[in-house]
PDB file of C-alpha atoms in Angstrom:
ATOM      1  CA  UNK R 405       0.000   0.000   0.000  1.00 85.00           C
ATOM      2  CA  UNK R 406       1.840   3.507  -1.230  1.00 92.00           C
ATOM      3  CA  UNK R 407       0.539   6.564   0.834  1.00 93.00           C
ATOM      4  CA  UNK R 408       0.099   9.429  -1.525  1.00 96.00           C
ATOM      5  CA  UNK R 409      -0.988  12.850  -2.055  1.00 97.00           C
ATOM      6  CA  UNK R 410      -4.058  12.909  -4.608  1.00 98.00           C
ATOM      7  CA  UNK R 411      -3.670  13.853  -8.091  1.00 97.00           C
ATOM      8  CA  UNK R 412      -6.257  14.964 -10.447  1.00 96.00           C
ATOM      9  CA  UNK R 413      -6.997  11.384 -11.905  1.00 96.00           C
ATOM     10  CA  UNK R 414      -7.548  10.138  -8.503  1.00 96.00           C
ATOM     11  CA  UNK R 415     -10.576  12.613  -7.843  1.00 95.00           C
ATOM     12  CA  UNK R 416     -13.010  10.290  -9.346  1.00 93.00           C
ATOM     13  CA  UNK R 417     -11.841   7.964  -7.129  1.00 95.00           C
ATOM     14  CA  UNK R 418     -12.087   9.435  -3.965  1.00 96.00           C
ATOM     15  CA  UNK R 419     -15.613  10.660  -4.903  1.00 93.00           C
ATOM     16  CA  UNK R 420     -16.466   7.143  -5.068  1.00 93.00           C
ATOM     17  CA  UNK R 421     -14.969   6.180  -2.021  1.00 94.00           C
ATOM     18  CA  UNK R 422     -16.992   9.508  -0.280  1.00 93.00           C
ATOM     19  CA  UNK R 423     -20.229   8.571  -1.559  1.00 89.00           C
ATOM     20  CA  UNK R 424     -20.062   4.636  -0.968  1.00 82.00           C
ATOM     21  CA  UNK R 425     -21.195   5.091   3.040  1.00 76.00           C
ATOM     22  CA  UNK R 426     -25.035   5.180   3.962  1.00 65.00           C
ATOM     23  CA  UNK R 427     -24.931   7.923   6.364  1.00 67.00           C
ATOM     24  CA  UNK R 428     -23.139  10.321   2.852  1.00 64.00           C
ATOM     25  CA  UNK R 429     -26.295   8.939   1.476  1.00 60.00           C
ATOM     26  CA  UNK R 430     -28.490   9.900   3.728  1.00 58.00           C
ATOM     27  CA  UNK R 431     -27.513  13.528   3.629  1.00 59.00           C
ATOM     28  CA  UNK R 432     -27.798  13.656  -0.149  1.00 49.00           C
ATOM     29  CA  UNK R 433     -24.491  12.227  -1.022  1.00 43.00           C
ATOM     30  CA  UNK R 434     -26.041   9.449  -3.189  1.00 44.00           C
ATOM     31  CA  UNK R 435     -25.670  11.028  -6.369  1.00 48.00           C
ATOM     32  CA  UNK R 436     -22.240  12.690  -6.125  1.00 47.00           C
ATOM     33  CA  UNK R 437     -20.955  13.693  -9.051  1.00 47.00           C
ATOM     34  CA  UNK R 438     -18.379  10.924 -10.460  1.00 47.00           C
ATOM     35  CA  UNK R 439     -15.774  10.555 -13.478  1.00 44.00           C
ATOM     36  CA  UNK R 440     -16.815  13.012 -15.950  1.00 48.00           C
ATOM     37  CA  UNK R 441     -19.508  14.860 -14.247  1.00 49.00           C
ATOM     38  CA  UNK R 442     -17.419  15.827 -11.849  1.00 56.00           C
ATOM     39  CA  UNK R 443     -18.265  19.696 -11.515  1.00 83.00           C
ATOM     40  CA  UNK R 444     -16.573  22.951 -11.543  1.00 90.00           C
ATOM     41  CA  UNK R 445     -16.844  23.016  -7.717  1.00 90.00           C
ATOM     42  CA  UNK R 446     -15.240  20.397  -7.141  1.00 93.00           C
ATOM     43  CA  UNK R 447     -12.391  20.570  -9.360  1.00 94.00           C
ATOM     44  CA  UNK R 448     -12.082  23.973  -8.405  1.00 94.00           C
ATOM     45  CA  UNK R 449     -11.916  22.610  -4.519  1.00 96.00           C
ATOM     46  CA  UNK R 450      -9.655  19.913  -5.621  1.00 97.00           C
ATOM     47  CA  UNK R 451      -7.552  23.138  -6.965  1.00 96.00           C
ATOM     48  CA  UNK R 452      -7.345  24.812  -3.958  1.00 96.00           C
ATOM     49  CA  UNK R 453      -6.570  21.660  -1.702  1.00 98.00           C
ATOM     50  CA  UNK R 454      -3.647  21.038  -4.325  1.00 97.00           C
ATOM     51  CA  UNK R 455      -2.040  24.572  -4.269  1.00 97.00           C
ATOM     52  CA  UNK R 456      -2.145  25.077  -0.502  1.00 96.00           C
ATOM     53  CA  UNK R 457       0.708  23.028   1.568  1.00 95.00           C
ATOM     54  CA  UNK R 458      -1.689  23.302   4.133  1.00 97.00           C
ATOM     55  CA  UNK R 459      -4.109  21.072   3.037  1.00 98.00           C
ATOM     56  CA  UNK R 460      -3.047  17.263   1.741  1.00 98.00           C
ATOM     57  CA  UNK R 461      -5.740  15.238   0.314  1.00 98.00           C
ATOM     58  CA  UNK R 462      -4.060  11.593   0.933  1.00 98.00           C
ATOM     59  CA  UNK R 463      -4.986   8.329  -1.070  1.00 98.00           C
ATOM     60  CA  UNK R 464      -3.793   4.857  -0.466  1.00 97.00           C
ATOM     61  CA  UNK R 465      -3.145   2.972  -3.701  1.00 95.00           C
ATOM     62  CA  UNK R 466      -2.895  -0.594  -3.926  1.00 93.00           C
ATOM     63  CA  UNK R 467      -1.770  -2.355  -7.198  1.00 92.00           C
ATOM     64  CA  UNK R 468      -3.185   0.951  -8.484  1.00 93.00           C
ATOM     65  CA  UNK R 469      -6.359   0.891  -6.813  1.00 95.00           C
ATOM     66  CA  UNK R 470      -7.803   3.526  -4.206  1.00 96.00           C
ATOM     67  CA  UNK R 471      -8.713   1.959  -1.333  1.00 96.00           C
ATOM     68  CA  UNK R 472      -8.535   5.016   1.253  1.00 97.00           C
ATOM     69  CA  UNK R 473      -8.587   8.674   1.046  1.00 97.00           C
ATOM     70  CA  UNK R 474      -8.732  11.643   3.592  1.00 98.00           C
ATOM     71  CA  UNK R 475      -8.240  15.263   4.097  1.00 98.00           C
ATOM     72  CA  UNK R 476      -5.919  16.558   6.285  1.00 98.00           C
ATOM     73  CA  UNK R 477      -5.139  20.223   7.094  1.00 98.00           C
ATOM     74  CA  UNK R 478      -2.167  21.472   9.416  1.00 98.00           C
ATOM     75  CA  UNK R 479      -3.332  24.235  11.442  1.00 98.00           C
ATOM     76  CA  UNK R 480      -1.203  26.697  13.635  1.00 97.00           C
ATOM     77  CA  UNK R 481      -2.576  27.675  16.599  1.00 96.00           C
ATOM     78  CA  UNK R 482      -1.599  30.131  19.971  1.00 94.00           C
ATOM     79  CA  UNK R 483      -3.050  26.972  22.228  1.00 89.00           C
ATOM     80  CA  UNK R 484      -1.214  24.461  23.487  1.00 84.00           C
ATOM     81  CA  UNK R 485       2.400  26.537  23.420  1.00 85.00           C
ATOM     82  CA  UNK R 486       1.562  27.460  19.773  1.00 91.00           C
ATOM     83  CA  UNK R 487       1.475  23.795  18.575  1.00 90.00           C
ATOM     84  CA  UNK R 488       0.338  22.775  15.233  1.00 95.00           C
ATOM     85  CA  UNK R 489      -2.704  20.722  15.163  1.00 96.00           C
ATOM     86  CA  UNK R 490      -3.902  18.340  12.440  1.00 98.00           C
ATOM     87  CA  UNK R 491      -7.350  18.201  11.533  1.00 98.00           C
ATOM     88  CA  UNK R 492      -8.334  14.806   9.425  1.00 98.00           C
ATOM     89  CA  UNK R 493     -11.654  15.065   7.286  1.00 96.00           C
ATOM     90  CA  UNK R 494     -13.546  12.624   5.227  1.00 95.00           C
ATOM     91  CA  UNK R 495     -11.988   9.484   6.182  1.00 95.00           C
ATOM     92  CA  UNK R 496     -12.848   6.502   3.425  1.00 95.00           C
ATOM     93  CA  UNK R 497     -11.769   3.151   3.492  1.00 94.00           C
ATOM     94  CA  UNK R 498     -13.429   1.244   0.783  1.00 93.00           C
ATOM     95  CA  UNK R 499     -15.738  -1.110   2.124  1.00 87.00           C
ATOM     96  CA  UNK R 500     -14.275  -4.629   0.695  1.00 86.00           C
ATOM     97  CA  UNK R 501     -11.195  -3.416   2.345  1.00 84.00           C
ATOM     98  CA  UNK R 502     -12.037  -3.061   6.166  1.00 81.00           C
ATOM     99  CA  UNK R 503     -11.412  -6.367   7.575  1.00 74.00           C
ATOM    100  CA  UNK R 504      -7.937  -7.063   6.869  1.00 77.00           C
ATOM    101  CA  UNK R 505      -6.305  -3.743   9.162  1.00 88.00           C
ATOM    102  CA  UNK R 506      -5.814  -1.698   6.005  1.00 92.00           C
ATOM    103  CA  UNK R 507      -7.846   0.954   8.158  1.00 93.00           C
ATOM    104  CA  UNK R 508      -5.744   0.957  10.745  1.00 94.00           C
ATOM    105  CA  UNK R 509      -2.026   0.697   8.603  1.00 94.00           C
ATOM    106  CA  UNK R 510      -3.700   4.171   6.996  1.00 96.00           C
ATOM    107  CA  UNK R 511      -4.367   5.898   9.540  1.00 97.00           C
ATOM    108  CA  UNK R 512      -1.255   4.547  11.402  1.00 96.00           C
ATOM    109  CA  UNK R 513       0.467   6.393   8.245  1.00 96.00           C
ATOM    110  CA  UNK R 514      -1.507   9.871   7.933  1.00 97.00           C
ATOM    111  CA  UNK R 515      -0.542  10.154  11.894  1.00 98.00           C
ATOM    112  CA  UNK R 516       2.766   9.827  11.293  1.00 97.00           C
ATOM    113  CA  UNK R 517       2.287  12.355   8.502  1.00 97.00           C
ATOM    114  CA  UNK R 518       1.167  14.541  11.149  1.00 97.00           C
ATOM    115  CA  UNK R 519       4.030  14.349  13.212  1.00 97.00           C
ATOM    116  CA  UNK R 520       6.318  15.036  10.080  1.00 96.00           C
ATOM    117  CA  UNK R 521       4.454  18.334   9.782  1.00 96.00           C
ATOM    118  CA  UNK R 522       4.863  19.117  13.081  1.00 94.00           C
ATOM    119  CA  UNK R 523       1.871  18.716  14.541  1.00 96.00           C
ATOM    120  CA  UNK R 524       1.760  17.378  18.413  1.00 95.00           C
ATOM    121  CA  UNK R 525      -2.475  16.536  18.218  1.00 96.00           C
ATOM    122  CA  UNK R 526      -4.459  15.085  15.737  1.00 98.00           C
ATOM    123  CA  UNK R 527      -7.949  15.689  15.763  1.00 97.00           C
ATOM    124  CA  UNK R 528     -11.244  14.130  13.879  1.00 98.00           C
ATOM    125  CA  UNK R 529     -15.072  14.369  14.349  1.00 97.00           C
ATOM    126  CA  UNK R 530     -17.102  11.010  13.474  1.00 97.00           C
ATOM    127  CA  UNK R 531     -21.090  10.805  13.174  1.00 96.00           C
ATOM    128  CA  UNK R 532     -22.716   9.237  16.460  1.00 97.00           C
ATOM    129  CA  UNK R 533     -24.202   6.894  14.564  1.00 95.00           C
ATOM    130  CA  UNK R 534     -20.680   5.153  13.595  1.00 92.00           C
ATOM    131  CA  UNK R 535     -20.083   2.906  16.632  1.00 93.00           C
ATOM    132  CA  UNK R 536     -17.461   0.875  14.183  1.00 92.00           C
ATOM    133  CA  UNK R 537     -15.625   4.015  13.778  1.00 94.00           C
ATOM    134  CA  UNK R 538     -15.782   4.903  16.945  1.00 96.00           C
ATOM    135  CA  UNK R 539     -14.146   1.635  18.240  1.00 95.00           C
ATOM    136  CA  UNK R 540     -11.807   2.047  15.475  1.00 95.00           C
ATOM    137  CA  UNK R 541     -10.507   5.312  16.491  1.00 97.00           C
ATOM    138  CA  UNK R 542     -10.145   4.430  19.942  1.00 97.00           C
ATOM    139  CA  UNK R 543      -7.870   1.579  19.065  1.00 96.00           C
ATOM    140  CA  UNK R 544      -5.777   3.806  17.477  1.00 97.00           C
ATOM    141  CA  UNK R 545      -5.561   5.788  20.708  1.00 98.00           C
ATOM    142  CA  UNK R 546      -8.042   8.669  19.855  1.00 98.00           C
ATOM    143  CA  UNK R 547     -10.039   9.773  22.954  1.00 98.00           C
ATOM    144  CA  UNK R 548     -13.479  10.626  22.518  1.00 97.00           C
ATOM    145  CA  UNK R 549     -13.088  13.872  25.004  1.00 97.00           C
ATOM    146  CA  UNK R 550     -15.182  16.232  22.816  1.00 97.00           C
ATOM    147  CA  UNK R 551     -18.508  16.883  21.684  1.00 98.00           C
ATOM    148  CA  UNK R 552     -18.112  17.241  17.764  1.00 98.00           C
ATOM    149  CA  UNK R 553     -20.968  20.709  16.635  1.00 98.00           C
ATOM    150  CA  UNK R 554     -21.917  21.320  13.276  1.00 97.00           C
ATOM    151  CA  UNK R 555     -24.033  24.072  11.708  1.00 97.00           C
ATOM    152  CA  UNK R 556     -25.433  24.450   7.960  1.00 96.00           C
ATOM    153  CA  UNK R 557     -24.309  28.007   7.004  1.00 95.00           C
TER     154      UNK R 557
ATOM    155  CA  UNK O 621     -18.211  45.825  19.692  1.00 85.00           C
ATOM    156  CA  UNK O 622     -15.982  45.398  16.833  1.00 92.00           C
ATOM    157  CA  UNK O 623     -14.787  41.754  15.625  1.00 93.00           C
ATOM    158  CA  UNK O 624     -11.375  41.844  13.792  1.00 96.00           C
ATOM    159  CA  UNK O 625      -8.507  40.097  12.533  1.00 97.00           C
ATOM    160  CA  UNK O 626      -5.893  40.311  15.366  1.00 98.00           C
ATOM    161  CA  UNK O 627      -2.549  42.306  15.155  1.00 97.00           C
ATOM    162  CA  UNK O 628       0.921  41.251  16.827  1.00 96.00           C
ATOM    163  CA  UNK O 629      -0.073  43.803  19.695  1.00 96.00           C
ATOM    164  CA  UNK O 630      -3.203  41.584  20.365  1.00 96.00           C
ATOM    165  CA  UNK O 631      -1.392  38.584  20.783  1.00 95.00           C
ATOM    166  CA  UNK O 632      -0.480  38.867  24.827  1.00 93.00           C
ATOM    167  CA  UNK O 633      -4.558  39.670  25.273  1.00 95.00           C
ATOM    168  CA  UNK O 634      -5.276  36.605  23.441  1.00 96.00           C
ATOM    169  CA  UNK O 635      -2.902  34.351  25.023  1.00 93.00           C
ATOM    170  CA  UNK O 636      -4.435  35.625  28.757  1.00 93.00           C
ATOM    171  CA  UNK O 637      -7.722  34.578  27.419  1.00 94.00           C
ATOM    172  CA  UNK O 638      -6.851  31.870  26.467  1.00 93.00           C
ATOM    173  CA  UNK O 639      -5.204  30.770  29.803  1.00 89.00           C
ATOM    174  CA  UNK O 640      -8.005  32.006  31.537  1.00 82.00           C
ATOM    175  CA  UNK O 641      -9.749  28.702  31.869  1.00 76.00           C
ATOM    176  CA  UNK O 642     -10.639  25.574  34.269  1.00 65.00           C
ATOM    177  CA  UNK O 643      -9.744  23.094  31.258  1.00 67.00           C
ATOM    178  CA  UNK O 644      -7.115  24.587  29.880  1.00 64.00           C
ATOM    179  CA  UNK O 645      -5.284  25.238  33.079  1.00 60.00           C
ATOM    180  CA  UNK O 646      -5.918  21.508  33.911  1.00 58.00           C
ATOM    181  CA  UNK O 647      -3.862  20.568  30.901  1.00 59.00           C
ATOM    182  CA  UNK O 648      -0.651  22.634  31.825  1.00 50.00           C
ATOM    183  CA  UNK O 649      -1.672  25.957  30.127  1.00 43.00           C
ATOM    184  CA  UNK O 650      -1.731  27.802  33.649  1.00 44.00           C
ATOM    185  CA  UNK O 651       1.954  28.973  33.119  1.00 48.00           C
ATOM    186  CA  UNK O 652       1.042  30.226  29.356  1.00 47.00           C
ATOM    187  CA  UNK O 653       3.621  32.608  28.756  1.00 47.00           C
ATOM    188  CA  UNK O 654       1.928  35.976  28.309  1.00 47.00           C
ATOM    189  CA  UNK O 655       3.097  39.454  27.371  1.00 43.00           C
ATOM    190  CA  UNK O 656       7.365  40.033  27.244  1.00 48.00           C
ATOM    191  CA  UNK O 657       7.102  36.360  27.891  1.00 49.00           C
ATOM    192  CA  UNK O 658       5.357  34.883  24.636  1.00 56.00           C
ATOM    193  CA  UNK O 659       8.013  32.691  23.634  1.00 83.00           C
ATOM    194  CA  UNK O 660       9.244  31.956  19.526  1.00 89.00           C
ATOM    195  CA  UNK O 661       6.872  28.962  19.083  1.00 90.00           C
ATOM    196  CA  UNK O 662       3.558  31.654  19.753  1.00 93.00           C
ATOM    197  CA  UNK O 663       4.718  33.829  17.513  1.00 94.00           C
ATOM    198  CA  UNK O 664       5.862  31.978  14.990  1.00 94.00           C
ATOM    199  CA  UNK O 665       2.364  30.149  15.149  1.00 96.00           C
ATOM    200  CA  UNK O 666       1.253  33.614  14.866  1.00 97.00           C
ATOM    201  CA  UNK O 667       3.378  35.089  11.939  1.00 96.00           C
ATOM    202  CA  UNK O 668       2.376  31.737  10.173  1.00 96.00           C
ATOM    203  CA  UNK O 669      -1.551  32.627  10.680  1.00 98.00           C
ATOM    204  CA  UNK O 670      -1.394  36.097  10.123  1.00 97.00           C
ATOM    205  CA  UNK O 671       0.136  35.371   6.286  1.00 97.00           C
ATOM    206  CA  UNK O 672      -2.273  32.490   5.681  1.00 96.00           C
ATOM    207  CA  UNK O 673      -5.691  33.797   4.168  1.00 95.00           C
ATOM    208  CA  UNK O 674      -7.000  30.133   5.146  1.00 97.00           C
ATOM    209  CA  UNK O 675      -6.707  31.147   8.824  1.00 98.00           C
ATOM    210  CA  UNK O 676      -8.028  34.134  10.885  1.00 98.00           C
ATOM    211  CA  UNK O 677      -7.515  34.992  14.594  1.00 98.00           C
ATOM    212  CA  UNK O 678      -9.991  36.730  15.391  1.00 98.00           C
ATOM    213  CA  UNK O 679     -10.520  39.462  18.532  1.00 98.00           C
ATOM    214  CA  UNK O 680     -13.726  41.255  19.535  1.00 97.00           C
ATOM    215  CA  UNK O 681     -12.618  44.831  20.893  1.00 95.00           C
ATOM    216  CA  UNK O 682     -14.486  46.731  22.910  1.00 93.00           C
ATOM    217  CA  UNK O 683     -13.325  49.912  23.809  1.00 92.00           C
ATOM    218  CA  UNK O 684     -10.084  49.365  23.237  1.00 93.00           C
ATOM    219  CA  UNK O 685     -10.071  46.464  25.393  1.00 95.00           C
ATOM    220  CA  UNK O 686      -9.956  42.444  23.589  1.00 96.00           C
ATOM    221  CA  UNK O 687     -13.020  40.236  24.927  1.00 96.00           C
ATOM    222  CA  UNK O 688     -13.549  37.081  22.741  1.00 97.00           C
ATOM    223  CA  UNK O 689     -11.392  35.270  20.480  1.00 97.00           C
ATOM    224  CA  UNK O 690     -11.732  32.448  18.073  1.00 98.00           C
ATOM    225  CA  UNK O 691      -9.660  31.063  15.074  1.00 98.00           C
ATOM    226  CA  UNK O 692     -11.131  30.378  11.506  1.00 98.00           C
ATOM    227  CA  UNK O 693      -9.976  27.984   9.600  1.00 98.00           C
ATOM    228  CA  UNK O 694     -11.853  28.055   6.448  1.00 98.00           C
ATOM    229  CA  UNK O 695     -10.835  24.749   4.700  1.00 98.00           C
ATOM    230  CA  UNK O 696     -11.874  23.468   0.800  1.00 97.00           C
ATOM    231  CA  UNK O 697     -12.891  19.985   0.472  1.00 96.00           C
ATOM    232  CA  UNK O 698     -14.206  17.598  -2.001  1.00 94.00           C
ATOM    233  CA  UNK O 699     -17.318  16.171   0.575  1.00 89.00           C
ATOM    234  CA  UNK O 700     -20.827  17.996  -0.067  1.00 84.00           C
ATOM    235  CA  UNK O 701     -20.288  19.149  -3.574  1.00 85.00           C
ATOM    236  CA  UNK O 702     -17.162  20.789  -3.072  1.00 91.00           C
ATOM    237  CA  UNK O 703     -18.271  23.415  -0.098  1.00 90.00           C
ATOM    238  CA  UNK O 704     -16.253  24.953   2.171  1.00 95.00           C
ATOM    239  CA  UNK O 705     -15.905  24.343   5.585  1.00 96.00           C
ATOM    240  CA  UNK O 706     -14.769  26.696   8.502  1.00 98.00           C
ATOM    241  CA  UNK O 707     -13.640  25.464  11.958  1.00 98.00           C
ATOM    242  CA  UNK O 708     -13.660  27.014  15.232  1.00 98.00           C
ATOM    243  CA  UNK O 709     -10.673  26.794  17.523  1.00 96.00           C
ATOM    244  CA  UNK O 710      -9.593  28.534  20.671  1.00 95.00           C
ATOM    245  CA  UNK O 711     -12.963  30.213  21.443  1.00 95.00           C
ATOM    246  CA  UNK O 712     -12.795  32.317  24.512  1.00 95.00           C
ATOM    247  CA  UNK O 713     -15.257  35.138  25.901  1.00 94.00           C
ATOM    248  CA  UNK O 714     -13.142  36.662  28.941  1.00 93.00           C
ATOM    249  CA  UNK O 715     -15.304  35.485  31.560  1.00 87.00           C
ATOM    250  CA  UNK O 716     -16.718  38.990  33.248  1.00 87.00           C
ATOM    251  CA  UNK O 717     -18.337  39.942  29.737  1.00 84.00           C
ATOM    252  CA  UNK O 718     -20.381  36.390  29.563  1.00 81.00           C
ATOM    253  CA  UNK O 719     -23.673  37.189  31.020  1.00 74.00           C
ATOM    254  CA  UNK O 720     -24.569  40.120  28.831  1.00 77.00           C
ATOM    255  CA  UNK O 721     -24.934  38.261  25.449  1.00 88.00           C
ATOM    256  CA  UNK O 722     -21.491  39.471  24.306  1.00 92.00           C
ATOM    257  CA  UNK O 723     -20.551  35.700  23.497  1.00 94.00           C
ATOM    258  CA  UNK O 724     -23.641  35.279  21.559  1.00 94.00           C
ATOM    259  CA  UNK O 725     -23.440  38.416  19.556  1.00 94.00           C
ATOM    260  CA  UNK O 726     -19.551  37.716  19.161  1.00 96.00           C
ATOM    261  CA  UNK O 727     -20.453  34.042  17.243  1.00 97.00           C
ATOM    262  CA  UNK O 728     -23.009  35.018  15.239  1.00 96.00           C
ATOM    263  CA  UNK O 729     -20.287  37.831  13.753  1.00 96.00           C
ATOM    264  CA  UNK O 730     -17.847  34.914  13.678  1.00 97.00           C
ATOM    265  CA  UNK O 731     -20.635  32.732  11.857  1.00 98.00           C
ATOM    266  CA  UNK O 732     -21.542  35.886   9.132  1.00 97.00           C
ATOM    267  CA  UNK O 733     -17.774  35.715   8.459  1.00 97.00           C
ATOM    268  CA  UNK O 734     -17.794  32.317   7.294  1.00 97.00           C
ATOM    269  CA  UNK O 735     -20.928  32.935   5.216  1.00 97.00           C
ATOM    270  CA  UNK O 736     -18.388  35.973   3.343  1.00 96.00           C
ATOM    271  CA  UNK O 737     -15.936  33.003   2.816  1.00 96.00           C
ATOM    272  CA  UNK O 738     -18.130  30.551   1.219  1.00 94.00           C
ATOM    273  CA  UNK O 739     -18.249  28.102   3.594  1.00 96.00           C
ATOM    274  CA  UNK O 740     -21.360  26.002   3.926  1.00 95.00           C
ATOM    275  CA  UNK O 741     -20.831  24.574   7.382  1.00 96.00           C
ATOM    276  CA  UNK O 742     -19.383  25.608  10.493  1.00 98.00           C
ATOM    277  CA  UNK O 743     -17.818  23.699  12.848  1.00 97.00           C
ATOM    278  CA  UNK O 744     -16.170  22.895  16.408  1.00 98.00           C
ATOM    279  CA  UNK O 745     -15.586  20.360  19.234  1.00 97.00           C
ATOM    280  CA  UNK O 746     -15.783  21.568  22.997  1.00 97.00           C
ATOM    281  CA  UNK O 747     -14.948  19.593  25.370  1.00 96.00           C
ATOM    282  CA  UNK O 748     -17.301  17.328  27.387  1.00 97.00           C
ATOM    283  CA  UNK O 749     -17.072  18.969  30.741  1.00 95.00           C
ATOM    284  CA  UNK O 750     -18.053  22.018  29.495  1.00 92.00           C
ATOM    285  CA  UNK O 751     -21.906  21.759  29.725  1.00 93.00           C
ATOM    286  CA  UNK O 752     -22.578  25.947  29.554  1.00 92.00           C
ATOM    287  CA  UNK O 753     -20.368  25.960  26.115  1.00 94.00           C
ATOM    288  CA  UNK O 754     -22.850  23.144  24.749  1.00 96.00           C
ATOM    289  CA  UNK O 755     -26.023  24.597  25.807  1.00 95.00           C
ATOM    290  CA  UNK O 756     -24.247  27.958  24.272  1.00 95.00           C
ATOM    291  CA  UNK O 757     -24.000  26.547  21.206  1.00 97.00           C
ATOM    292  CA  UNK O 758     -26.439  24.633  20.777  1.00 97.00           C
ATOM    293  CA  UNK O 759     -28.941  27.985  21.405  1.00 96.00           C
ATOM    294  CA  UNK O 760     -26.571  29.400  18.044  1.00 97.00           C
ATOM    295  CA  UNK O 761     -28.238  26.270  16.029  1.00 98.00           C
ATOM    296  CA  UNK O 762     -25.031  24.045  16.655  1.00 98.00           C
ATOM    297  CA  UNK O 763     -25.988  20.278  16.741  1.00 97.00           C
ATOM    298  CA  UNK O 764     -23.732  18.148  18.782  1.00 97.00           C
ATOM    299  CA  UNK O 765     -24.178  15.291  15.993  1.00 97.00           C
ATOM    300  CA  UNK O 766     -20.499  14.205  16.166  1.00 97.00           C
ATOM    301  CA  UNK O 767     -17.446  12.438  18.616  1.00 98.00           C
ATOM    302  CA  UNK O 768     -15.038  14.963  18.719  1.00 98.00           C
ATOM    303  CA  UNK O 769     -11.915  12.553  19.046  1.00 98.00           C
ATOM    304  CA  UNK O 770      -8.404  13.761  19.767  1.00 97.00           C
ATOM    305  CA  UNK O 771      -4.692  11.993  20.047  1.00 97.00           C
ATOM    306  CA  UNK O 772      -1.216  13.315  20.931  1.00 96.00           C
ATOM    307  CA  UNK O 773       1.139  13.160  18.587  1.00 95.00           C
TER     308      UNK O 773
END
């Protein structure tokens, strides 16, 4: 498994791997854009993640297959003795992937990613309703010490 | 009130607000260096924010005198048709201005802001103990739908 920052011909991909999860669904995800509707916002997002160092949009390519993908961004902060944080976002495994620890060798990598960069927390936010990520993440040693607010804007 | 981006002379008011707290002292940030103290890590952290458009610290003033703070992060991504995102860190409303409605007033500036930067959704974790924060943002329209999970690096 190679750890890798996207490129532009993995974006269909990853939109795959983003829209294959019920709760996505639920919230409208099912009919994400894909291959060659992919629209100007997102390819204009995809530009934006690409050209800032702060953001890395990782994939996990296996015999040329995408299996994972997430977003992380490296944040500076006063807190903490002005440590860098590192936020992860839109964690995918695919889902004929899961049992054999491929989850946890990719996020074992994108944390020490995060140390590379600096950073001295990382930090995530999972749905309520995902108890399996929730025992996932704690195996990894993630604490569940925070409650995780969202607003539509 | 007036909500701003902070300047380098803010920085010692924002790092006593940000010490000023149960939780935060708990965790070792009761010796925060403040003032002629604020050691190279703070403001490098700071120098690094202040040129990154993707991050804002930003300080309510009130008469000359800094009473909430927050950082924006606004951050692309490829979930939800390519929206932006903007997370909350570091919020703090010094702690003799609370009753009055100043912290209320203060986020929904902060939550205007991210509307002027595209971003679709806000979003921040708080942590568990602090029940007035969640009933305080959960009377902005926040939904505590989400673990907020954290790990030292």
């Amino acid at each position: 498994m190679e750890l890798r920052v996207a490129v532009r011909a993995d974006v269909p991909a990853v939109l795959q791997l983003l829209a294959d999860d019920d709760i996505s669904r639920a919230r409208g995800f099912g009919d994400a854009p894909v291959a060659e509707d992919v629209d100007a916002a997102i390819w204009a997002a995809f530009e934006e993640i690409d050209a800032d160092p702060a953001n890395e949009l990782i994939v996990a390519d296996q015999d040329g297959e995408i299996v994972a993908t997430c977003q992380l961004t490296f944040i500076p902060g006063l807190s903490r003795g002005g440590s860098r944080r590192m936020t992860i976002e839109a964690v995918r495994v695919r889902s004929d992937r899961r049992a054999a620890g491929l989850g946890r060798a990719f996020m074992e990598h994108v944390l020490t990613r995060g140390r590379e960069r600096g950073c001295r927390m990382a930090q995530l936010t999972t749905d309520k309703r995902r108890a399996d990520a929730h025992r996932f993440y704690a195996g990894l040693g993630f604490t569940a010490s925070h409650e995780g607010m969202k607003l539509a804007l």
